[in-house]
């Protein structure tokens, strides 16, 4: 159980912590629950991620072994029409279930929001109104011990009062300062009201404390930013006095001395300071705007400058979580926790970031810093944070669970699918050692390709707490073995593994002949790969009718031999099948459980391969996919069509064969994520579409600005193909939709080829 679960345990463990900094670091978790207002519209993450209607999510969370969870009882949702009309049913059920599961809820009341419609962050009565709601929460749940009345007040004030992103859409210093002071006063009054019910209630105050670096000319602005980042915590701790660097700034914003003195007389220091740290939180300011894209340009009225992610320009990299945690500890000497650790990236980078934050916290704990926990954030992922939740575009970032798992045909609510992060959290929560080879490679924020702009030294500004890295080269991680060095898919896997920092070995047939058991065993014994991708295969569908034995040998017997060897070596296997396992007798997208009925030899070889591979190795991952197109080979349908039409040549395409074309980079990324997650069995992966070949050529040409006057659409039977094809072979899925739309894929294809 958590040492925060009841007041007597709190006292005992606080004493223990004073004498022993080696108490286990806990794993906490959180659900992205932002309900922010943009104009008159509320953008609700709980509705977007479906948790609003899924009680059994809590049982999935409990299986992770987490000790505590940041959990919403949000003012806007519980009492949008006044406390007298509050609907507590949702919170009653959820908090009750968390209590049964033995998970400590850290209750949040406002999460990047501004309250119900009758108030706002700049409403002078906002603090008192939130306090009334807080008191009602405490009265209803007197057993709850930990609260975050307002999440990230500084960030929320900046986005709502300085940058104009969220309601009330202010763009000036006074609105920012008014919002921030209102939020901080609301925290103090809310905790006062809560403690009237539960005197031992704990304040877990979260904030994003990213640093700012700059060129020498802009040091004055970086200094302001770095002083201002402490404002919310300094206000709560009663540190903003006439000698404080921010006293004059706040007065200049339009805040009176009397308002500032209120915080000196009514302090509310956090019981735990929660640090929410993101890679984008650390910024760099540079007056040489010509080196940066126009969307980064801004200024302060005195100088114009670009404001960019520091990781993209600082030669030494970032200060990082260790530095920021230590700076916070040295400033306040209050207990700490990392209350959000998340990155929007590929699966292995998500693992690397969380593990880096965890290790930083563990190191500091051994050095005597009172740090309680690291919180894995966005259990269910998040929506549209790439636009700072100013739009509802449907951009989804997976988290510990991936919500892109649902029945396509039924339109059911997403079923959260555990990712590799879930296994990592379970291991850390249970004290197990992690040894995944993907953790041996530094995250992209440490690799040279992170630099998008001319590198500038930031060493003088990064801080003394940054841990020096060893000059010794890292040990070579175990590779991903990729079979099929000469094929389109194998080359694409190698290219994208390079981008993702995944060590790999691209194997020719001479290095691993999958039709030869001895060759396969020797290669696996020598390489000791952490997984194998079989991207080899016989792909000439029409020729297969003339040489069926060769097709069956390469497409069925070889994968079966490889599967048996991988099973014996206990190495995960990813291999590929085709939409041509179906006969096209339906008019709805095929899902994984539909009956196979191939029309040609190639399709038969893939059906046999699926059967033999999964018999030999049930833990293998078999992905059915459809017609490839991509930016890196010259012989796929889309590339040939555009090349011919651009040259003014005629191009003939079938008007009746309906397929779901697959963009190779999307296929590789999704396949790698599923492999890393430890998924197995049959999966369908194709870009979401159902389109005839001729219409695919038209769509690509339209987006490319190419005339289709020379496109000739004919029935498939007039193409003179040897092998029969299904008239409909669109792939859907009952397991999950992981691929973007076809329109989106073609847009990126055209950008990639430029």
XYZ file of C-alpha atoms in Angstrom:
754
model
C 0.000 0.000 0.000
C 1.008 3.588 -0.529
C 2.571 5.356 2.434
C 0.153 8.204 1.697
C -3.039 6.251 2.249
C -3.986 7.485 5.702
C -2.879 10.160 8.104
C -1.182 7.890 10.634
C 0.774 6.235 7.873
C 1.699 9.683 6.534
C 3.247 10.673 9.858
C 5.131 7.407 10.216
C 6.615 7.508 6.756
C 7.468 11.199 6.868
C 9.624 10.390 9.879
C 11.101 7.444 8.053
C 11.954 9.605 5.059
C 13.909 11.997 7.245
C 16.143 9.105 8.217
C 16.105 6.967 5.129
C 16.151 8.247 1.576
C 16.197 4.684 0.269
C 12.476 3.971 0.590
C 11.197 2.508 -2.677
C 10.348 4.952 -5.400
C 6.676 4.507 -6.201
C 4.954 4.322 -9.569
C 1.949 6.604 -9.881
C -0.247 7.098 -12.909
C -2.617 9.625 -14.394
C -5.439 9.930 -16.887
C -5.257 12.866 -19.282
C -8.439 14.625 -18.205
C -8.176 18.186 -19.525
C -11.495 19.979 -19.917
C -10.424 23.287 -21.427
C -12.584 25.972 -22.948
C -11.953 27.506 -26.363
C -14.491 30.217 -27.074
C -17.822 28.734 -26.077
C -16.732 25.135 -26.654
C -15.411 22.760 -24.007
C -12.857 20.193 -25.198
C -13.173 17.151 -22.949
C -10.423 14.519 -22.948
C -12.492 12.124 -20.816
C -15.174 12.029 -23.480
C -12.590 11.697 -26.249
C -10.778 8.777 -24.609
C -13.983 7.040 -23.534
C -13.032 6.800 -19.873
C -16.143 8.805 -19.065
C -18.187 5.658 -19.754
C -15.760 2.820 -18.922
C -15.594 1.937 -15.253
C -13.592 -1.224 -15.888
C -10.618 0.879 -17.015
C -9.831 1.152 -13.307
C -9.296 -2.597 -13.045
C -6.837 -2.411 -15.939
C -5.010 0.385 -14.145
C -4.846 -1.648 -10.930
C -3.155 -4.525 -12.783
C -0.191 -2.222 -13.412
C 0.649 -2.252 -9.690
C 0.451 1.536 -9.332
C 0.236 3.016 -5.827
C -1.627 6.226 -6.635
C -3.456 7.845 -9.501
C -4.043 11.473 -10.405
C -7.776 11.357 -10.887
C -10.343 13.954 -11.973
C -13.361 15.168 -10.033
C -13.654 18.197 -12.260
C -15.671 21.256 -11.343
C -16.897 21.832 -14.908
C -18.229 18.269 -15.174
C -19.636 17.653 -11.689
C -21.294 21.014 -11.073
C -21.614 22.955 -14.348
C -24.868 24.527 -13.142
C -23.991 25.217 -9.510
C -23.168 23.075 -6.524
C -26.851 22.663 -5.673
C -27.342 20.883 -9.025
C -24.170 18.786 -8.841
C -24.264 15.233 -10.187
C -21.910 13.103 -8.107
C -22.827 9.730 -9.586
C -19.752 9.418 -11.832
C -17.306 10.405 -9.090
C -19.087 8.236 -6.496
C -18.672 5.150 -8.634
C -15.077 5.820 -9.721
C -13.643 6.930 -6.389
C -15.440 4.076 -4.671
C -13.880 1.589 -7.057
C -10.397 3.073 -6.608
C -10.839 2.726 -2.861
C -11.812 -0.939 -3.274
C -8.746 -1.501 -5.469
C -6.435 0.078 -2.881
C -5.247 2.836 -5.211
C -4.781 6.259 -3.654
C -6.633 8.938 -5.666
C -4.923 12.318 -5.972
C -8.072 14.250 -6.766
C -7.887 17.050 -9.325
C -10.589 19.726 -9.371
C -9.521 21.931 -12.310
C -7.275 20.552 -15.040
C -6.328 23.278 -17.525
C -9.913 24.480 -17.231
C -11.516 27.723 -16.196
C -14.542 26.462 -14.317
C -18.219 26.447 -15.304
C -19.605 29.025 -17.715
C -20.510 31.487 -14.958
C -16.860 32.109 -14.086
C -13.349 32.314 -15.548
C -9.734 32.512 -14.436
C -9.965 36.300 -14.255
C -13.239 36.338 -12.332
C -12.380 37.949 -8.985
C -14.704 35.419 -7.320
C -13.101 32.393 -9.030
C -11.090 31.428 -5.891
C -14.113 31.523 -3.568
C -16.266 29.636 -6.061
C -13.691 26.854 -6.422
C -13.358 26.684 -2.634
C -17.107 26.037 -2.332
C -16.785 23.153 -4.783
C -13.680 21.841 -2.996
C -15.529 21.831 0.333
C -18.389 19.871 -1.255
C -15.903 17.300 -2.604
C -14.272 16.920 0.809
C -17.665 16.590 2.519
C -18.684 13.838 0.113
C -15.336 11.984 0.174
C -13.820 12.663 3.613
C -11.499 9.676 3.204
C -9.666 11.291 0.238
C -6.321 12.590 1.489
C -4.566 14.086 -1.546
C -5.649 16.921 -3.822
C -4.499 18.989 -6.774
C -7.104 21.786 -6.818
C -5.586 23.422 -9.927
C -3.226 21.598 -12.248
C -0.253 23.595 -13.601
C -1.522 27.082 -12.726
C 1.418 28.834 -14.399
C 1.024 26.928 -17.668
C -2.740 27.424 -17.635
C -2.335 31.167 -16.977
C 0.164 31.472 -19.826
C -2.055 29.631 -22.307
C -5.223 31.442 -21.171
C -3.944 34.917 -20.334
C -0.703 35.470 -22.235
C -0.907 33.447 -25.472
C -4.665 33.517 -25.994
C -5.031 29.785 -26.663
C -7.712 29.053 -24.053
C -10.568 30.960 -22.447
C -10.632 33.869 -21.640
C -8.102 34.237 -24.487
C -6.023 37.014 -22.973
C -2.852 38.222 -24.671
C -1.358 40.613 -22.153
C 0.622 40.598 -18.935
C -2.250 41.760 -16.760
C -4.604 38.974 -17.861
C -1.804 36.462 -17.312
C -1.009 37.789 -13.845
C -4.672 38.057 -12.883
C -5.307 34.455 -13.990
C -2.241 33.147 -12.169
C -2.968 34.911 -8.893
C -6.593 33.835 -9.111
C -5.569 30.209 -9.574
C -3.040 30.282 -6.741
C -5.497 31.955 -4.380
C -8.042 29.320 -5.435
C -5.565 26.576 -4.482
C -5.057 28.113 -1.042
C -8.762 28.637 -0.381
C -9.654 25.186 -1.723
C -7.116 23.510 0.577
C -8.362 25.570 3.511
C -11.915 24.389 2.822
C -10.805 20.777 2.367
C -8.784 20.831 5.597
C -11.827 21.996 7.516
C -13.141 18.503 6.753
C -9.862 16.592 6.707
C -7.099 18.449 8.595
C -4.488 16.044 7.259
C -5.329 16.594 3.576
C -2.222 16.927 1.420
C -1.622 19.404 -1.401
C 0.129 17.875 -4.409
C 0.858 20.959 -6.483
C 1.839 20.267 -10.070
C 3.717 22.590 -12.399
C 5.746 22.467 -15.595
C 9.182 23.922 -14.843
C 10.894 23.972 -18.209
C 14.003 26.138 -18.531
C 14.767 28.809 -21.106
C 18.151 29.366 -22.757
C 19.189 32.123 -25.123
C 21.892 33.909 -27.030
C 23.878 36.492 -25.005
C 21.769 39.331 -26.395
C 18.566 37.788 -25.058
C 19.874 36.722 -21.644
C 17.620 39.319 -20.043
C 14.524 37.637 -21.525
C 15.722 34.142 -20.580
C 16.337 35.382 -17.041
C 12.776 36.715 -16.874
C 11.377 33.424 -18.151
C 13.463 31.411 -15.688
C 12.416 33.574 -12.750
C 8.781 33.495 -13.840
C 8.670 29.694 -14.036
C 8.704 29.538 -10.217
C 5.862 32.025 -9.756
C 3.034 29.672 -8.791
C 5.111 27.767 -6.233
C 6.699 30.938 -4.864
C 3.270 32.523 -4.401
C 1.945 29.489 -2.538
C 5.062 29.332 -0.373
C 4.869 33.037 0.506
C 8.138 33.939 -1.197
C 6.958 36.881 -3.324
C 8.011 39.842 -1.187
C 9.448 43.261 -2.092
C 12.945 41.756 -2.489
C 11.795 39.016 -4.850
C 12.656 39.424 -8.549
C 9.006 38.952 -9.524
C 7.552 41.536 -7.121
C 8.307 44.393 -9.474
C 7.256 42.377 -12.512
C 3.827 41.618 -11.037
C 3.342 45.234 -9.987
C 4.281 46.317 -13.499
C 1.656 43.879 -14.816
C -0.952 45.766 -12.790
C -1.152 43.711 -9.583
C -1.385 45.759 -6.379
C 0.893 45.352 -3.380
C -2.155 44.511 -1.276
C -2.918 41.501 -3.497
C 0.664 40.293 -3.271
C 0.733 40.736 0.488
C -2.315 38.467 0.738
C -0.088 35.571 -0.301
C 2.499 36.499 2.329
C -0.195 36.369 4.998
C -1.953 33.216 3.726
C 0.718 30.754 2.688
C -0.184 27.312 1.398
C 3.054 25.458 0.671
C 2.639 22.151 -1.160
C 3.043 18.932 0.789
C 4.432 17.455 -2.406
C 5.664 19.443 -5.406
C 4.777 17.666 -8.612
C 7.003 18.291 -11.625
C 5.462 17.789 -15.059
C 8.346 17.749 -17.504
C 8.210 17.497 -21.278
C 10.907 17.699 -23.930
C 9.219 20.760 -25.402
C 9.300 22.549 -22.030
C 12.911 23.643 -22.445
C 13.150 26.572 -24.871
C 15.840 28.532 -26.703
C 15.563 32.196 -27.732
C 17.591 33.503 -30.667
C 17.446 36.914 -32.368
C 18.835 35.401 -35.589
C 15.374 34.654 -36.892
C 16.663 33.877 -40.369
C 17.849 30.495 -39.050
C 14.355 29.403 -38.044
C 10.936 28.965 -39.681
C 8.521 31.894 -39.572
C 6.089 30.177 -37.197
C 8.761 30.293 -34.456
C 9.189 34.070 -34.711
C 7.971 36.334 -31.936
C 9.260 39.016 -29.625
C 8.819 41.024 -26.462
C 8.366 44.531 -27.829
C 12.060 45.256 -27.460
C 13.613 42.480 -29.530
C 12.338 40.081 -32.140
C 13.457 36.495 -31.771
C 12.718 32.853 -32.561
C 11.419 30.697 -29.703
C 12.280 27.052 -30.419
C 12.660 23.769 -28.598
C 16.076 23.811 -26.942
C 16.632 20.162 -27.821
C 16.707 21.175 -31.487
C 19.497 23.733 -31.118
C 21.514 23.264 -27.893
C 24.712 21.426 -28.761
C 24.948 19.779 -25.330
C 21.319 18.689 -25.222
C 18.898 19.487 -22.409
C 19.146 20.088 -18.697
C 16.664 17.255 -18.400
C 14.605 15.860 -15.526
C 17.519 15.380 -13.139
C 18.530 19.041 -13.265
C 14.995 20.354 -12.922
C 14.204 18.075 -9.989
C 17.401 19.014 -8.192
C 16.829 22.723 -8.804
C 13.353 22.392 -7.310
C 14.648 20.478 -4.300
C 17.403 22.999 -3.611
C 14.942 25.890 -3.892
C 12.159 24.524 -1.648
C 13.385 21.429 0.212
C 9.879 20.025 -0.001
C 8.995 16.438 -1.015
C 8.933 15.951 -4.778
C 7.264 13.698 -7.305
C 7.330 13.578 -11.064
C 3.616 13.951 -11.701
C 3.702 13.611 -15.493
C 6.195 11.678 -17.606
C 5.126 11.283 -21.228
C 6.383 11.791 -24.753
C 4.508 11.707 -28.034
C 6.710 9.442 -30.100
C 7.298 5.896 -31.238
C 6.929 3.147 -28.691
C 10.610 2.588 -27.952
C 11.141 6.330 -27.452
C 8.239 6.410 -24.987
C 9.949 3.596 -23.090
C 13.311 5.385 -23.173
C 11.890 8.684 -21.911
C 9.998 7.182 -18.990
C 12.999 5.051 -18.017
C 15.297 8.083 -18.166
C 12.976 10.057 -15.883
C 12.699 7.082 -13.528
C 16.469 6.648 -13.340
C 16.971 10.379 -12.700
C 14.542 10.193 -9.782
C 16.218 7.064 -8.410
C 19.658 8.671 -8.565
C 18.484 11.788 -6.777
C 16.749 9.704 -4.150
C 20.004 7.927 -3.365
C 21.648 11.347 -3.016
C 19.211 12.334 -0.290
C 16.528 14.124 -2.290
C 13.059 13.391 -0.913
C 11.385 12.220 -4.090
C 8.358 10.022 -3.699
C 7.208 8.785 -7.081
C 7.297 8.976 -10.859
C 3.925 9.240 -12.579
C 3.364 7.535 -15.902
C 1.095 9.966 -17.632
C -1.679 9.657 -20.144
C -2.683 6.110 -19.241
C -5.175 6.221 -22.104
C -3.179 8.568 -24.316
C -4.309 12.053 -25.260
C -5.966 13.942 -28.087
C -4.895 17.030 -30.026
C -2.101 18.218 -27.767
C -0.114 18.844 -30.954
C -2.387 21.886 -31.355
C -2.384 22.607 -27.587
C -5.987 21.381 -27.471
C -7.217 24.393 -29.413
C -8.846 22.193 -32.068
C -10.591 18.828 -32.232
C -8.725 17.287 -35.160
C -8.574 13.766 -33.752
C -4.773 13.614 -33.424
C -4.180 10.789 -30.965
C -1.062 9.982 -28.940
C -1.091 6.477 -27.411
C -0.058 6.104 -23.790
C 0.241 3.138 -21.442
C -2.831 1.835 -23.219
C -3.620 2.305 -26.889
C -7.227 3.184 -27.695
C -6.938 2.378 -31.382
C -8.341 -1.069 -30.578
C -12.018 -1.504 -31.264
C -14.508 -3.281 -33.451
C -14.570 -1.376 -36.720
C -17.924 -2.792 -37.780
C -19.784 -2.301 -34.520
C -18.541 1.185 -33.647
C -17.972 0.102 -30.052
C -16.177 2.251 -27.521
C -12.410 1.716 -27.768
C -10.984 -1.147 -25.753
C -7.724 -0.056 -24.107
C -4.890 -2.312 -25.281
C -1.810 -2.531 -23.037
C 1.357 -1.376 -24.771
C 4.976 -2.127 -23.937
C 4.834 0.777 -21.479
C 2.302 -1.182 -19.411
C 4.782 -4.041 -19.039
C 7.518 -1.566 -18.076
C 5.275 0.010 -15.429
C 4.408 -3.397 -14.007
C 8.076 -4.334 -13.797
C 9.078 -1.073 -12.121
C 6.137 -1.207 -9.709
C 7.192 -4.708 -8.664
C 10.871 -3.867 -8.320
C 11.996 -5.896 -11.329
C 15.090 -5.024 -13.315
C 14.587 -3.860 -16.895
C 16.852 -5.222 -19.603
C 15.082 -4.619 -22.916
C 17.675 -4.044 -25.650
C 15.750 -1.035 -26.968
C 16.614 0.788 -23.735
C 20.317 0.513 -24.544
C 20.046 3.115 -27.318
C 19.710 6.766 -26.226
C 16.454 8.532 -27.026
C 16.288 10.814 -30.051
C 16.788 13.820 -27.763
C 20.351 12.568 -27.157
C 21.141 11.631 -30.757
C 22.713 13.952 -33.303
C 19.700 13.973 -35.617
C 17.743 15.951 -33.016
C 19.490 19.142 -34.193
C 17.258 20.872 -36.742
C 19.014 24.260 -36.552
C 22.649 25.448 -36.318
C 23.986 24.084 -33.016
C 24.685 26.608 -30.259
C 26.449 25.921 -26.963
C 24.133 26.135 -23.961
C 26.556 24.651 -21.421
C 26.778 27.794 -19.300
C 23.009 27.842 -18.893
C 22.177 24.158 -18.475
C 23.194 24.037 -14.825
C 25.524 22.229 -12.485
C 23.110 19.398 -11.730
C 23.242 17.812 -15.137
C 24.825 14.409 -14.818
C 27.914 13.948 -16.933
C 27.752 11.056 -19.365
C 30.526 8.575 -19.801
C 32.896 9.052 -22.721
C 33.007 5.283 -23.177
C 31.056 4.050 -26.210
C 27.897 2.169 -25.279
C 27.786 -1.589 -25.631
C 26.307 -2.785 -28.902
C 22.635 -3.581 -28.300
C 21.103 -6.788 -29.594
C 19.838 -6.143 -33.131
C 16.518 -6.590 -34.831
C 17.132 -9.155 -37.577
C 15.444 -8.124 -40.843
C 15.190 -10.851 -43.481
C 14.840 -9.632 -47.068
C 17.658 -7.177 -47.729
C 16.811 -6.597 -51.374
C 13.071 -6.107 -51.106
C 11.048 -2.927 -50.730
C 9.771 -3.857 -47.292
C 13.132 -4.982 -45.903
C 14.824 -1.782 -47.045
C 12.013 0.282 -45.529
C 12.409 -1.483 -42.187
C 16.146 -0.776 -42.217
C 15.628 2.884 -43.112
C 13.064 3.493 -40.372
C 14.953 1.494 -37.751
C 17.825 3.885 -38.423
C 15.499 6.843 -37.810
C 14.035 5.307 -34.664
C 17.353 4.340 -33.123
C 16.662 0.600 -33.333
C 19.786 -1.457 -33.868
C 19.232 -3.832 -36.780
C 20.896 -6.315 -39.094
C 19.578 -6.431 -42.659
C 20.105 -9.983 -43.903
C 20.559 -11.233 -47.453
C 19.579 -14.749 -48.447
C 23.242 -15.707 -48.201
C 23.288 -14.579 -44.563
C 19.987 -16.266 -43.674
C 18.190 -18.574 -46.076
C 14.799 -19.121 -44.460
C 14.232 -22.261 -46.562
C 17.286 -23.857 -44.912
C 16.865 -24.773 -41.205
C 20.622 -24.929 -40.638
C 21.135 -21.454 -42.101
C 18.369 -19.996 -39.942
C 19.667 -21.618 -36.765
C 23.238 -20.481 -37.440
C 22.171 -16.873 -38.051
C 20.024 -16.737 -34.908
C 22.803 -18.280 -32.834
C 25.360 -15.781 -34.104
C 23.236 -12.606 -34.061
C 21.180 -13.261 -30.922
C 18.539 -10.798 -32.146
C 15.836 -9.529 -29.804
C 13.300 -10.107 -32.614
C 13.101 -11.151 -36.267
C 11.196 -9.444 -39.082
C 10.551 -11.594 -42.133
C 10.240 -9.111 -44.990
C 11.299 -11.653 -47.614
C 8.884 -13.297 -50.001
C 7.885 -14.296 -53.479
C 5.836 -11.296 -54.706
C 5.234 -11.970 -58.443
C 1.555 -12.865 -58.282
C 1.161 -13.786 -61.953
C 4.452 -15.700 -62.210
C 3.358 -17.794 -59.227
C 0.750 -19.460 -61.446
C 3.611 -20.773 -63.605
C 6.000 -21.716 -60.766
C 3.807 -22.662 -57.796
C 6.460 -24.837 -56.136
C 8.927 -21.954 -55.897
C 6.224 -19.615 -54.579
C 5.138 -22.120 -51.922
C 8.733 -22.801 -50.909
C 9.578 -19.124 -50.366
C 6.222 -17.927 -49.024
C 5.093 -20.879 -46.905
C 7.850 -23.383 -46.185
C 10.456 -20.704 -45.426
C 8.339 -18.774 -42.900
C 7.390 -22.067 -41.223
C 11.065 -22.996 -40.819
C 11.821 -19.524 -39.507
C 8.909 -19.686 -37.054
C 10.058 -23.022 -35.653
C 13.579 -21.683 -35.173
C 12.353 -18.487 -33.505
C 10.201 -20.558 -31.164
C 13.211 -22.685 -30.243
C 15.386 -19.597 -29.638
C 12.517 -17.772 -27.866
C 12.809 -14.826 -30.243
C 9.711 -12.823 -31.254
C 8.806 -13.083 -34.935
C 6.980 -10.682 -37.259
C 6.002 -11.916 -40.703
C 3.625 -10.697 -43.423
C 0.634 -12.019 -45.290
C -1.687 -10.535 -47.903
C -5.217 -9.370 -48.697
C -5.144 -11.956 -51.502
C -6.037 -14.687 -49.011
C -9.673 -13.601 -49.619
C -11.930 -14.202 -52.643
C -13.744 -10.857 -52.718
C -17.216 -12.361 -52.289
C -18.173 -9.722 -49.696
C -18.743 -5.985 -49.838
C -17.545 -5.038 -46.341
C -13.913 -4.808 -45.189
C -12.387 -8.143 -44.237
C -11.406 -8.597 -40.589
C -8.983 -11.037 -39.037
C -11.576 -13.712 -38.252
C -13.133 -13.868 -41.723
C -12.821 -17.114 -43.666
C -9.960 -17.252 -46.138
C -10.599 -18.434 -49.711
C -7.720 -17.532 -52.047
C -8.249 -17.350 -55.806
C -4.624 -17.786 -56.911
C -1.391 -19.589 -56.068
C 0.112 -16.559 -54.355
C -2.905 -16.277 -52.060
C -2.741 -20.017 -51.331
C 0.915 -19.684 -50.350
C 0.040 -16.939 -47.860
C -2.835 -18.934 -46.363
C -0.539 -21.921 -45.880
C 2.162 -19.674 -44.398
C -0.268 -18.236 -41.815
C -1.331 -21.724 -40.773
C 2.186 -23.175 -40.543
C 3.730 -20.159 -38.791
C 1.079 -19.958 -36.076
C 1.140 -23.731 -35.585
C 4.905 -23.699 -35.106
C 4.946 -20.499 -33.043
C 1.590 -19.268 -31.661
C 3.337 -16.176 -30.257
C 4.321 -15.007 -33.762
C 2.866 -11.780 -35.146
C 1.380 -12.221 -38.631
C 0.297 -9.041 -40.392
C -1.932 -9.087 -43.427
C -1.518 -6.037 -45.596
C -2.430 -4.796 -49.049
C -0.952 -3.128 -52.125
C 2.201 -1.203 -51.228
C 3.117 2.304 -52.249
C 5.972 4.309 -50.810
C 8.489 7.056 -51.436
C 11.643 4.961 -51.656
C 11.110 2.577 -54.569
C 10.311 3.294 -58.190
C 8.108 0.320 -58.998
C 4.962 0.670 -56.920
C 1.607 1.482 -58.540
C 1.328 5.092 -57.328
C 4.871 6.020 -58.334
C 4.544 4.446 -61.787
C 1.148 6.086 -62.346
C 2.450 9.551 -61.475
C 5.605 9.071 -63.525
C 3.662 8.035 -66.633
C 0.952 10.669 -66.311
C 3.492 13.418 -65.577
C 5.355 12.489 -68.746
C 2.173 12.727 -70.804
C 2.052 8.974 -71.363
C -1.082 6.871 -71.121
C -1.609 4.779 -68.003
C -4.049 1.879 -67.780
C -5.638 0.877 -64.442
C -8.469 -1.347 -63.296
C -11.744 0.400 -62.555
C -13.378 -2.461 -60.673
C -10.777 -3.928 -58.303
C -11.399 -2.395 -54.852
C -8.408 -2.427 -52.486
C -7.027 -0.711 -49.387
C -3.604 0.618 -50.456
C -0.875 0.624 -47.816
C 1.740 3.329 -47.352
C 4.938 1.469 -46.541
C 6.301 3.865 -43.868
C 2.977 3.680 -41.985
C 3.034 -0.115 -42.217
C 6.581 -0.333 -40.881
C 5.948 2.040 -37.977
C 2.723 0.311 -36.928
C 4.277 -3.152 -37.292
C 7.265 -2.199 -35.160
C 5.007 -0.779 -32.453
C 2.947 -3.977 -32.350
C 6.116 -6.075 -32.265
C 7.555 -4.032 -29.398
C 4.225 -4.293 -27.572
C 4.498 -8.084 -27.711
C 1.377 -8.601 -29.819
C 0.799 -11.906 -31.592
C -1.564 -13.666 -33.974
C -3.219 -12.220 -37.059
C -3.534 -8.460 -37.543
C -4.727 -6.394 -40.502
C -2.788 -3.221 -41.307
C -3.695 -0.979 -44.242
C -4.428 2.701 -44.638
C -8.118 3.365 -44.117
C -9.716 3.325 -47.567
C -11.691 1.332 -50.116
C -10.706 2.442 -53.588
C -10.408 1.136 -57.146
C -6.983 1.115 -58.740
C -7.974 3.705 -61.326
C -9.408 5.947 -58.632
C -6.183 5.574 -56.651
C -4.254 6.894 -59.657
C -6.718 9.815 -59.923
C -6.432 10.615 -56.216
C -2.625 10.632 -56.296
C -2.565 12.697 -59.487
C -5.018 15.237 -58.089
C -2.933 15.754 -54.954
C 0.226 15.986 -57.062
C -1.312 18.471 -59.498
C -0.908 16.066 -62.421
C -3.393 15.771 -65.298
C -5.367 12.526 -65.561
C -6.350 13.068 -69.183
C -4.189 10.089 -70.216
C -5.546 7.757 -67.526
C -7.409 4.840 -69.080
C -9.836 2.974 -66.807
C -10.720 -0.580 -67.826
C -12.231 -3.705 -66.221
C -9.671 -5.998 -64.605
C -10.412 -8.734 -67.137
C -9.011 -6.521 -69.923
C -5.601 -6.233 -68.240
C -4.587 -9.747 -69.313
C -3.462 -10.841 -65.858
C -2.578 -14.502 -65.439
C -3.651 -14.864 -61.823
C -7.285 -14.198 -60.898
C -7.784 -11.388 -58.373
C -10.652 -10.709 -55.979
C -12.798 -7.780 -57.078
C -12.894 -6.638 -53.433
C -10.042 -7.174 -50.964
C -10.355 -4.234 -48.573
C -8.824 -4.895 -45.137
C -10.581 -3.773 -41.993
C -9.843 -4.975 -38.494
C -11.573 -6.245 -35.394
C -8.367 -5.684 -33.414
C -7.560 -2.039 -34.057
C -7.216 0.822 -36.531
C -3.580 1.908 -36.372
C -3.071 3.434 -39.809
C -3.948 6.962 -40.992
C -6.320 7.652 -43.862
C -5.264 7.132 -47.463
C -5.564 10.873 -48.214
C -3.199 11.626 -45.367
C -0.769 8.949 -46.526
C -0.663 10.227 -50.104
C 0.024 13.760 -48.886
C 3.021 12.521 -46.908
C 4.149 10.328 -49.804
C 4.295 13.371 -52.066
C 6.197 15.401 -49.445
C 8.665 12.563 -48.876
C 9.461 12.203 -52.578
C 10.288 15.890 -53.053
